[in-house]
Coordinates of C-alpha atoms in Angstrom, one line a residue:
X296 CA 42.5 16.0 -27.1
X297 CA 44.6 17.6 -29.9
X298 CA 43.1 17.3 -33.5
X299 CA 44.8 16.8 -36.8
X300 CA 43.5 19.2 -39.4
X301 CA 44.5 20.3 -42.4
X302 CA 42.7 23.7 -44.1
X303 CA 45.5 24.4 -46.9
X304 CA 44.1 25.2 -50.1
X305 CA 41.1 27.2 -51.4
X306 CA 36.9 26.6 -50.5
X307 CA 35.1 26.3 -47.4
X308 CA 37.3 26.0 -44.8
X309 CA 34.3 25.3 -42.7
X310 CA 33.3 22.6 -45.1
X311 CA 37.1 21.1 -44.8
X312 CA 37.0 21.0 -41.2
X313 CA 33.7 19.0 -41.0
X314 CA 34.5 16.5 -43.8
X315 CA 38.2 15.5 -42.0
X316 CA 36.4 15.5 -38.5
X317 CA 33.6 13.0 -40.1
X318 CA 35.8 10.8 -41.2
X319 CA 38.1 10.7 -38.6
X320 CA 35.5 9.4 -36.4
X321 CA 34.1 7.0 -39.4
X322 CA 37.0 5.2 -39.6
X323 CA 38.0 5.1 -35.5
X324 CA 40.4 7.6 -35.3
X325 CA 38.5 9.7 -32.8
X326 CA 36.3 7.4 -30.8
X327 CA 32.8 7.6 -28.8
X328 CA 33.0 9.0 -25.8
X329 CA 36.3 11.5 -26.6
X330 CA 36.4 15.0 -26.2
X331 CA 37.1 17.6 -29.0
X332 CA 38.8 20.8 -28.5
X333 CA 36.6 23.7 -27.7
X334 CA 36.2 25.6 -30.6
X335 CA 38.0 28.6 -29.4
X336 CA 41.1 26.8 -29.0
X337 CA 40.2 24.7 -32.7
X338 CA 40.4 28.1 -34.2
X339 CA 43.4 29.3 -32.6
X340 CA 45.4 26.3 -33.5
X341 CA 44.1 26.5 -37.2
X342 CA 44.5 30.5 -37.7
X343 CA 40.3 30.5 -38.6
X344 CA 37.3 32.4 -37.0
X345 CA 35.6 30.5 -34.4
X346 CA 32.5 30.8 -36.5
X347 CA 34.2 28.3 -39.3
X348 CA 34.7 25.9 -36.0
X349 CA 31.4 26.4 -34.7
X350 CA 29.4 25.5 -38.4
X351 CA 31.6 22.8 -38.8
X352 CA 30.6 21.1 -35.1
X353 CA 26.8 22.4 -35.6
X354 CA 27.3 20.1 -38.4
X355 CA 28.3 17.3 -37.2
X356 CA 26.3 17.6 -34.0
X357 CA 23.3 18.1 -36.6
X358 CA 24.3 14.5 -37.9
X359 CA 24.6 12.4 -34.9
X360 CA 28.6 12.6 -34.9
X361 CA 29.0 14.8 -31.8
X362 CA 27.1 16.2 -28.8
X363 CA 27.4 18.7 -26.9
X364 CA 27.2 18.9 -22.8
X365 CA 26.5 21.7 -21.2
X366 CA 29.5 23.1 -19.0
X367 CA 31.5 19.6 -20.0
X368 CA 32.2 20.8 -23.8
X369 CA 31.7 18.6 -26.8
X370 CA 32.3 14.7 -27.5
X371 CA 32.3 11.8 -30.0
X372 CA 28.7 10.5 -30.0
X373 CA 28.7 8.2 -33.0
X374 CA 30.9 5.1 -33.8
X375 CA 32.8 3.9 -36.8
X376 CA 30.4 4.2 -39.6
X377 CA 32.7 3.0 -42.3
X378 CA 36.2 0.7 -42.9
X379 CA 39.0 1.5 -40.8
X380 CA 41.4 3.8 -42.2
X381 CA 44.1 1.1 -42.4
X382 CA 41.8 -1.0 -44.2
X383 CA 40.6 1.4 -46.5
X384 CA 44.6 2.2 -47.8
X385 CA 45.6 -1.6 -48.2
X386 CA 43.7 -1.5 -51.1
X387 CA 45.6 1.3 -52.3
X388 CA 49.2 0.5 -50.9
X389 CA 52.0 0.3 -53.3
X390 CA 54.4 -0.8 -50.9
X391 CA 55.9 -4.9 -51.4
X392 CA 58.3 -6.6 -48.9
X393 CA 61.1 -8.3 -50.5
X394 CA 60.3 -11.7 -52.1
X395 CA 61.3 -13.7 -49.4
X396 CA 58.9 -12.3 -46.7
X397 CA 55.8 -13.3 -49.5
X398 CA 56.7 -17.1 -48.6
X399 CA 56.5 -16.5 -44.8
X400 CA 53.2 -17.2 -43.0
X401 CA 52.7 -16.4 -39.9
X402 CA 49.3 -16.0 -38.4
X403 CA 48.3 -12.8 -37.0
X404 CA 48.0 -12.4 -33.0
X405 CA 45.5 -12.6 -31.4
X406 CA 43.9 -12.1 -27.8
X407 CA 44.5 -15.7 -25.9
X408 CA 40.9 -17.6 -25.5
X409 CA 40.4 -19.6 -22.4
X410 CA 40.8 -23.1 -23.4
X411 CA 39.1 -26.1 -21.4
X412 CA 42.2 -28.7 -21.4
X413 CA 45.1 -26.7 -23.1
X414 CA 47.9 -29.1 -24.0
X415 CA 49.4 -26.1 -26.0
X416 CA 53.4 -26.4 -26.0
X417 CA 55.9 -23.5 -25.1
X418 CA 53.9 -22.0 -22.1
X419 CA 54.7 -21.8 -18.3
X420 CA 51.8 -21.8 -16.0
X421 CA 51.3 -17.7 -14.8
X422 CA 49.9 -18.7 -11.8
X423 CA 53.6 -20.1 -10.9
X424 CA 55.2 -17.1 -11.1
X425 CA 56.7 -15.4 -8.4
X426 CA 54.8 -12.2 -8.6
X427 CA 55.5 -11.0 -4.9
X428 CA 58.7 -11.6 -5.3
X429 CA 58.8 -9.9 -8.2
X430 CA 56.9 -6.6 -7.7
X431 CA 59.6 -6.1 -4.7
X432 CA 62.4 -5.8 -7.0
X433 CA 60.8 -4.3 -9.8
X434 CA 59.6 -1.1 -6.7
X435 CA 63.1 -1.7 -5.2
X436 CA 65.1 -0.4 -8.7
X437 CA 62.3 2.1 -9.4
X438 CA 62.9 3.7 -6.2
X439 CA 66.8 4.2 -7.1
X440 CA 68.1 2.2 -9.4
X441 CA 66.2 3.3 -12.7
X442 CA 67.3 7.0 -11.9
X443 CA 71.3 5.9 -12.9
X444 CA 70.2 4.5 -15.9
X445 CA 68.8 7.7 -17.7
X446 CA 71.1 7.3 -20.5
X447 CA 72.4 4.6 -23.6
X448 CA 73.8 1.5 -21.8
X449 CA 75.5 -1.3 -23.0
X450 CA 74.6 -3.8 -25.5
X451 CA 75.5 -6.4 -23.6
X452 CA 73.8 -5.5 -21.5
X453 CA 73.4 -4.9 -17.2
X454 CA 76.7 -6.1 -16.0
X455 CA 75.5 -7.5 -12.7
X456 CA 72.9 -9.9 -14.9
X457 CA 75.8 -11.1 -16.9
X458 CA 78.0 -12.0 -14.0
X459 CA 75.3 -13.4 -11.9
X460 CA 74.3 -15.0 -15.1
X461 CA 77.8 -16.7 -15.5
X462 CA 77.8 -17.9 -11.7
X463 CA 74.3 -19.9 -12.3
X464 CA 74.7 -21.5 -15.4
X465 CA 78.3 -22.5 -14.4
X466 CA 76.2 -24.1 -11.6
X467 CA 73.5 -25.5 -12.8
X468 CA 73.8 -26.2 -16.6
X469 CA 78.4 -26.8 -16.5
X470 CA 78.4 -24.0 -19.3
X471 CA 81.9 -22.2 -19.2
X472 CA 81.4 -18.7 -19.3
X473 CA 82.1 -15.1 -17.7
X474 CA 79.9 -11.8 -17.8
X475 CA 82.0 -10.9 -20.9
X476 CA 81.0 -13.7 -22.9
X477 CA 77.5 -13.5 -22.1
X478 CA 75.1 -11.0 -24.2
X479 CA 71.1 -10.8 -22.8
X480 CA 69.0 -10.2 -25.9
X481 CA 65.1 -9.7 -25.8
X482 CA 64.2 -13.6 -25.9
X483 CA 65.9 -16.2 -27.7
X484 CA 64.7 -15.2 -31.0
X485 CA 66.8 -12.3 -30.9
X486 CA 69.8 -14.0 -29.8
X487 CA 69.2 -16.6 -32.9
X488 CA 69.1 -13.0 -35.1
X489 CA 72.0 -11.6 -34.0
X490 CA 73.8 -14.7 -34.7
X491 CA 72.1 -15.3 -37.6
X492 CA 73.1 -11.5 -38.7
X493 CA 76.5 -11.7 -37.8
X494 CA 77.8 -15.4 -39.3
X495 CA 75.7 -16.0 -42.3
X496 CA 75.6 -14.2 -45.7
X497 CA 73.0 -14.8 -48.3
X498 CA 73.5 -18.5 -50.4
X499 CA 74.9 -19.7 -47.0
X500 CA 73.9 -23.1 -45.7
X501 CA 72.1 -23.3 -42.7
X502 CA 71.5 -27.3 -40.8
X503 CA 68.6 -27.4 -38.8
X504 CA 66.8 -30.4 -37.3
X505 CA 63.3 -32.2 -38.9
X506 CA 61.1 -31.8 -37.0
X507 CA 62.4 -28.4 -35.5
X508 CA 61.7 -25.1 -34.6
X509 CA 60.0 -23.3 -37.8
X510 CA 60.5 -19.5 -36.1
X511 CA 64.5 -20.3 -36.1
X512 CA 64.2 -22.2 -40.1
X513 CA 62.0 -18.7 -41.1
X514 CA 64.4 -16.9 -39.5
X515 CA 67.5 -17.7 -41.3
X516 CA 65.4 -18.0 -44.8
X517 CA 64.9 -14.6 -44.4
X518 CA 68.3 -13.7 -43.9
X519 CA 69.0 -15.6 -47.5
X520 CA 70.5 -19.0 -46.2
X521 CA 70.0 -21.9 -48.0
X522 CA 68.1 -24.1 -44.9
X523 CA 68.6 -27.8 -45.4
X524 CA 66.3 -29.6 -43.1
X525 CA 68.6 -32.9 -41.7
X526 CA 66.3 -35.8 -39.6
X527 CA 66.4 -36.2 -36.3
X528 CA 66.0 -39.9 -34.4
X529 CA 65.7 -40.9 -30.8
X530 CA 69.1 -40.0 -29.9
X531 CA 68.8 -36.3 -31.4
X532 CA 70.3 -35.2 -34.7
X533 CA 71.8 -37.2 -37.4
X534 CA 75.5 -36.2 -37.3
X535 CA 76.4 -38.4 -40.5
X536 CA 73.4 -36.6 -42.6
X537 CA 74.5 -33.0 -42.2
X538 CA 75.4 -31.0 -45.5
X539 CA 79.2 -30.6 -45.6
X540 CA 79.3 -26.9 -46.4
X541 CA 77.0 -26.1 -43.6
X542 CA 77.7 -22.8 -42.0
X543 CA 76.2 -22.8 -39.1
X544 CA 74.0 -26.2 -37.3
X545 CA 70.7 -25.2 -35.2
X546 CA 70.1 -27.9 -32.9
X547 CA 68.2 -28.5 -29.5
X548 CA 70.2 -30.9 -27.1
X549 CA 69.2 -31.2 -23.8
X550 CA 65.3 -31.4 -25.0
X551 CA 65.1 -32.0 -28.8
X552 CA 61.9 -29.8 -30.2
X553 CA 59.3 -31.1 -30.8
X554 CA 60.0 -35.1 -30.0
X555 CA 61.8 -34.8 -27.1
X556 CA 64.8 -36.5 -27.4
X557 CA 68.1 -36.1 -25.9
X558 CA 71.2 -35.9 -28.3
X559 CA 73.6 -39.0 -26.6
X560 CA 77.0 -38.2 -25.7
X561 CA 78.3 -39.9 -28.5
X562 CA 76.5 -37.4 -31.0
X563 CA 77.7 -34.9 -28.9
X564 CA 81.0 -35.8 -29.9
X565 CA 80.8 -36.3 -33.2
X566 CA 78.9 -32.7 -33.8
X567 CA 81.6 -30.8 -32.8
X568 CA 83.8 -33.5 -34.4
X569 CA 82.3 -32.3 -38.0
X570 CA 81.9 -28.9 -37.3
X571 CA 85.9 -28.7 -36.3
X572 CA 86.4 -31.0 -39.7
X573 CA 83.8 -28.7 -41.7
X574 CA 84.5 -24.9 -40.0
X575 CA 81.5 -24.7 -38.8
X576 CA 79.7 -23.2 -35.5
X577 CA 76.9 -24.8 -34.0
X578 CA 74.2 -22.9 -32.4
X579 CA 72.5 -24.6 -29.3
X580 CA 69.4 -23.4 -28.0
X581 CA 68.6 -24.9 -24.7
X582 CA 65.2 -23.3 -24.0
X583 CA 63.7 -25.1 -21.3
X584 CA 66.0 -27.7 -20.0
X585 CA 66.1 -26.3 -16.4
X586 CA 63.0 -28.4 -15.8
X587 CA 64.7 -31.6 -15.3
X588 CA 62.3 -34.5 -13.7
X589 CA 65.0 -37.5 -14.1
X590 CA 68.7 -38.2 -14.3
X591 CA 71.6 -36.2 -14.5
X592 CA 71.6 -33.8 -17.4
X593 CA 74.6 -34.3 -20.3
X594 CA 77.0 -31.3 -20.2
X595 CA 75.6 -28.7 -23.0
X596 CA 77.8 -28.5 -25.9
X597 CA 79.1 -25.6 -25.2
X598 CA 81.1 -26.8 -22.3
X599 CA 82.6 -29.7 -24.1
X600 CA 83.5 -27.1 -27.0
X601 CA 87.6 -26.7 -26.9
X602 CA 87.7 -24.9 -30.3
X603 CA 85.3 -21.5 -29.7
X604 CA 82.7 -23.4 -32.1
X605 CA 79.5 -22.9 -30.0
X606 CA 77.1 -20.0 -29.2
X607 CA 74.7 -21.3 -26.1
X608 CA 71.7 -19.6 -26.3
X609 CA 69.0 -19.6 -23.0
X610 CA 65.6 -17.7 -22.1
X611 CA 63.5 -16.8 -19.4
X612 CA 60.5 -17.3 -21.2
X613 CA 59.8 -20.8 -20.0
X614 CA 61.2 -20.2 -16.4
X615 CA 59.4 -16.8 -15.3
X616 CA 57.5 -15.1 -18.5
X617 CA 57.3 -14.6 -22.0
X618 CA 56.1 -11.6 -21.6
X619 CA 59.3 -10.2 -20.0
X620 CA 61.2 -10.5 -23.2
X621 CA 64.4 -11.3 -21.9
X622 CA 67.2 -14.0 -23.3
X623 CA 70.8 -14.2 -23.9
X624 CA 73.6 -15.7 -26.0
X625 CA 77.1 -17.3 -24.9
X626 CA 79.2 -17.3 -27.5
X627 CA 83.2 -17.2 -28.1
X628 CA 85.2 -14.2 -27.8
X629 CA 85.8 -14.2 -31.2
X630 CA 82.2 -13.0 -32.1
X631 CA 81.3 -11.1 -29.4
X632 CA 82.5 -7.5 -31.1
X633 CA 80.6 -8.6 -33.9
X634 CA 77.3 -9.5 -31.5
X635 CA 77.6 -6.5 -29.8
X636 CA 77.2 -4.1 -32.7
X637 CA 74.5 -5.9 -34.5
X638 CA 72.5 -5.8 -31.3
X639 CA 73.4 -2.1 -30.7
X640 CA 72.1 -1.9 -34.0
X641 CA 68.8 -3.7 -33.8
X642 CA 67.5 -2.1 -30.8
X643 CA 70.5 -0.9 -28.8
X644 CA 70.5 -2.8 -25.4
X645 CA 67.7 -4.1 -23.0
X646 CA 65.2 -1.8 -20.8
X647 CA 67.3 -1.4 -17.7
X648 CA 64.6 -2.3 -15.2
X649 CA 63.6 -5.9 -16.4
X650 CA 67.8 -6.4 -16.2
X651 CA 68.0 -5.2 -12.4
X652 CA 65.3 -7.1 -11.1
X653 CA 66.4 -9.7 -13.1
X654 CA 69.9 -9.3 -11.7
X655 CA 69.1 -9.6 -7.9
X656 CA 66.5 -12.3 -8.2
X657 CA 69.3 -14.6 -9.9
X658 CA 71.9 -13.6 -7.3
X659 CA 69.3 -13.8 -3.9
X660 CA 69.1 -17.3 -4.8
X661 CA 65.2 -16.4 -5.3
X662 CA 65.7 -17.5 -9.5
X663 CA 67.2 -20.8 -8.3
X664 CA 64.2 -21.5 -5.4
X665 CA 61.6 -20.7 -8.1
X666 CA 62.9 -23.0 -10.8
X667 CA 62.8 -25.8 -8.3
X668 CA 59.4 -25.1 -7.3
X669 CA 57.9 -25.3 -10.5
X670 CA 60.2 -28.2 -11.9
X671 CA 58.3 -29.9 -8.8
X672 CA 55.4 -28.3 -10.0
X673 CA 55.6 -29.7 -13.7
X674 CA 57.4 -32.7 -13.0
X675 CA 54.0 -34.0 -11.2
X676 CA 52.1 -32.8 -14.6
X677 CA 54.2 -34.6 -16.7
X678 CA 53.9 -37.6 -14.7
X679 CA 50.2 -37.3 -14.9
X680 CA 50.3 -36.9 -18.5
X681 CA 52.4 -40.6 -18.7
X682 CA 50.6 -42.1 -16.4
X683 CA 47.2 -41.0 -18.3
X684 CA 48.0 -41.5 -21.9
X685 CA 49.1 -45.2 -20.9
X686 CA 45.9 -45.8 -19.2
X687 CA 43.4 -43.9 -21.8
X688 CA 45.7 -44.0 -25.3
X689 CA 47.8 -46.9 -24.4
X690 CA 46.7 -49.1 -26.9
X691 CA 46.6 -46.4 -29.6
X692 CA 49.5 -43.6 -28.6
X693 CA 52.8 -43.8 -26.7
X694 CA 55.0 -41.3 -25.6
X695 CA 58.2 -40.6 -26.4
X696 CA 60.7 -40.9 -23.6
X697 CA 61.7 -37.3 -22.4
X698 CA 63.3 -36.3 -19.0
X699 CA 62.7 -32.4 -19.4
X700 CA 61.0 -29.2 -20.9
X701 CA 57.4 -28.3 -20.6
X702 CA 55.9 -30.9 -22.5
X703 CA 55.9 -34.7 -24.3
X704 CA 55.6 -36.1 -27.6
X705 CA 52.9 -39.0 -28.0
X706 CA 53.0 -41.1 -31.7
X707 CA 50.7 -43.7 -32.9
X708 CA 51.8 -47.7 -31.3
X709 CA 52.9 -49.6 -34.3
X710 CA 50.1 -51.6 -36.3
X711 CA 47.5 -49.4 -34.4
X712 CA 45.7 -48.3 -37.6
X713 CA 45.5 -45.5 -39.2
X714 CA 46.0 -42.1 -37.6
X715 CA 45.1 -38.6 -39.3
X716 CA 46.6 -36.0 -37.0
X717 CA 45.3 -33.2 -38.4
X718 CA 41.6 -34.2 -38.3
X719 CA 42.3 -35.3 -34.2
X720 CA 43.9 -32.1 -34.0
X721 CA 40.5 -30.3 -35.4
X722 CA 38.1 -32.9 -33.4
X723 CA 39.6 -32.3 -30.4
X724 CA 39.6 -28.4 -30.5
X725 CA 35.8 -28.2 -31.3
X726 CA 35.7 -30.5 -27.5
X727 CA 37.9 -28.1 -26.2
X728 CA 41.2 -29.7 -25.8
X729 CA 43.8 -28.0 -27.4
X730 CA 46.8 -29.8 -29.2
X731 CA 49.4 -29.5 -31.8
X732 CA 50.6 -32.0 -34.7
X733 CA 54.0 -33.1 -35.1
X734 CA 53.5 -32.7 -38.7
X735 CA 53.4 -28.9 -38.1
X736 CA 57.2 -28.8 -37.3
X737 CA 58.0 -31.0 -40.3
X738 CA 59.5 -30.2 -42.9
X739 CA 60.2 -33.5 -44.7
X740 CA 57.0 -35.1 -46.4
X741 CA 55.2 -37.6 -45.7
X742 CA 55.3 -35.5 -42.1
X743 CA 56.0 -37.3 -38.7
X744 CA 52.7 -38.6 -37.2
X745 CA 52.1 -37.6 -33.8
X746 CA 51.0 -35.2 -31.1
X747 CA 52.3 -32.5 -28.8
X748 CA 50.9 -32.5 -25.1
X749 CA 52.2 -29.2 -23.1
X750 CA 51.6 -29.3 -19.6
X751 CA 52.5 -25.4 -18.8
X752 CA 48.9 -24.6 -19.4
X753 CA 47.0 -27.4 -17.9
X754 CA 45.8 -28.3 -14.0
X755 CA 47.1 -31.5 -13.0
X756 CA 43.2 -32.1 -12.2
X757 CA 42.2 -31.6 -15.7
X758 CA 44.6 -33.8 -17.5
X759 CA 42.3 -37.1 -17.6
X760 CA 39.4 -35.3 -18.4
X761 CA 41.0 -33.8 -21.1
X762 CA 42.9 -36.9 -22.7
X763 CA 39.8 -38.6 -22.3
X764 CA 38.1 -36.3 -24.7
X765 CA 41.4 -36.8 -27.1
X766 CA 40.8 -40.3 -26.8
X767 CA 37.7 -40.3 -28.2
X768 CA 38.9 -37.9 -31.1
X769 CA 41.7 -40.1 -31.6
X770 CA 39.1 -42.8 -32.0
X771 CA 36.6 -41.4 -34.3
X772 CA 39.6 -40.2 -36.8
X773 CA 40.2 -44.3 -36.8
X774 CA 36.9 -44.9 -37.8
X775 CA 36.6 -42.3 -40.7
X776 CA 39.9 -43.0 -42.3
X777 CA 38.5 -45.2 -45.7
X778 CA 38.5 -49.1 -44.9

């Protein structure tokens, strides 16, 4: 492999050589098992005798950092002896992000860990997606398609994704739209950028439901909006408590996050009522409504919009993979121009590939026959989930009615005693169930008491067993709350 080294200045350039090699293996930059250049071509790149290479590696070799094979050449034989090399130069940084980005928390990734009974929210099952399927299309545009994409495209992106797009949502969601108002971003949290980027300017007010999304509320405090938090009830958000110079209204119809709820018709109507009174535009994200297990779904806002007042925003994260990265936006023609250059200015347009394969599987009818496989497929887990909580939790936990998404809401029965979600939340992990507190996606205080039970990650077979062991961590945080 090529080497890094710098020799400028005066001294031992032997000595110079060693010391960057050392550490460059101390800190992980060159790792066990990798091969240096042979010294003949060290020296040629560096302008030095090949004796000054040689000392250096005799050095080194000397001190356990390299060895030499015969007829192979020579390799890393030692591993990081000392802190990483970014470790080592945060204590030395004098770089700050701007003062909003000090208030935003957001814990680091990390590899996923196999969970027992993982009622985690926001996840589809892998094992439902339709990799055969996939892999064919993905081979079919890499044997011809990719090779006419070899060049800038447009930030709409793929044309035949945005008008296949346009013929399945107008069929299975009512949302008005063509391939011209339709813009594919990389997830939904790009989409809610760019229209965050495009409509609000900083001191702004931003609505957005409590409890909500906390990515979408970071999102727009970063972008200096003023986010007012406004309280949602079983029949979605409350219209009559939204701040009158709102900008712009975040809001989750079809399958309110986190409860659940559905916003009724008549908030429907009155939403884009105020925003029409107010001049505002309301964003609806309707992330995972195409799992529907009951009852005809409302129209989405955006086709009962007459004024050019909504931007519909939709992923494929919950219906094929996160990992794909792929989203988009409807909004009006108005802001399209305006969407267009801010996502040509964030990262251009979409990989071209994802798009095609994308792009056939919605307009085979293959999209449309997955979606109703695993709506089958999750509509028997959520039923499970019901049907256990009622016989397990029943006389502690309820859940909230929901007809849709990837997972339910349960909150303590009334005059059940006391409930500490947090320490359930902690009990229950160290059993290996994994769930999530309502209180996490409040904003208002006292937080909303309840739980989150996702059944994208979770075997139907495995549901009792696990709500059985949340049962009894339900039941011990009873007992240790002070009589």
């Amino acid at each position: 492999m090529d080497v890094h080294v710098r020799i400028e200045g005066r001294g031992d350039r032997a000595d110079r050589i060693y010391r960057q090699l050392r550490d460059a293996i101390r800190d992980g930059r060159l790792r066990r098992g990798e091969r240096l250049p042979a010294t003949r071509d060290l020296a040629a790149q560096l302008a030095v005798s090949r004796t000054t290479v040689t000392v250096a590696y005799e050095r080194l070799t000397a001190e356990g950092y390299l060895a030499a094979r015969v007829g192979a050449g020579t390799y890393v034989a030692a591993s990081p002896a000392g802190p990483r090399r970014s470790e080592a130069r945060d204590a030395r940084t004098a770089a700050r992000p701007a003062a909003v980005w000090r208030s935003i928390r957001d814990p680091l990734w990390t590899e996923p860990r196999p969970i027992a009974y993982d009622f985690s929210v926001g996840m589809p099952d892998p094992a439902l997606f339709p990799i055969e399927q996939w892999r064919r299309l993905v081979a079919g545009e890499l044997r011809g398609g990719i090779l006419r994409s070899a060049h800038y495209a447009d930030p709409s992106g793929l044309k035949r994704l945005r008008e296949a797009l346009a013929r399945h949502l107008g069929v299975a969601r009512s949302v008005d739209a063509t391939a011209d108002d339709i813009l594919i971003a990389s997830g939904a949290q790009q989409a809610f950028d760019l229209v965050g980027r495009v409509l609000i300017e900083p001191g702004d007010v931003v609505a957005v439901e409590d409890p909500g999304y906390p990515p979408v509320r970071q999102l727009f405090e970063t972008l200096g909006a003023r986010v007012v938090p406004v309280p949602v009830d079983e029949q979605g958000i409350r219209v009559d408590l939204l701040p009158r110079d709102a900008r712009l209204v975040y809001v989750t119809p079809s399958h309110q996050f986190p409860t659940g709820a559905v916003l009724s018709l008549d908030r429907r109507t009155a939403l884009l009522a105020w925003a029409s009174a107010n001049d505002a535009v309301i964003l609806e994200d309707d992330y995972d409504s195409e799992y529907r297990f009951a009852d005809r779904p409302l129209d989405p806002l955006q086709s009962l919009d007459r004024e050019g007042r909504v931007v519909y925003v939709g992923t494929f994260s919950k219906t094929m993979l996160p990992a794909l990265r792929l989203g988009f936006l409807v909004a009006p023609p108005s802001l399209m121009p305006a969407l267009r250059s801010a996502k040509r200015l964030t990262d251009w347009h979409n990989d071209y590939l994802t798009q095609a394969a994308m792009a056939r599987f919605v307009d085979s009818g293959g999209f449309a026959r997955h979606v109703r496989q695993a709506t089958k497929a999750y509509g028997a887990r959520q039923r499970r989930i019901v049907e256990q909580v009622g016989a397990l939790l029943g006389d502690r936990m309820h859940v909230v009615p929901s007809v849709a998404g990837l997972h339910v809401c349960v909150v303590p029965v009334e005059g059940s005693g006391a409930f500490d979600a947090d320490r359930v939340v902690d009990d229950a992990a160290a059993s290996g169930v994994a769930v999530q507190s309502l209180g996490l996606f409040t904003v208002a205080r006292p937080a909303a008491e309840g739980l989150l039970l996702g059944f994208g990650s979770i075997a139907p077979d495995d549901v009792p067993d696990g709500l059985r062991l949340l049962a009894r961590a339900i039941a011990r945080s009873a007992h240790a709350q002070p009589g």
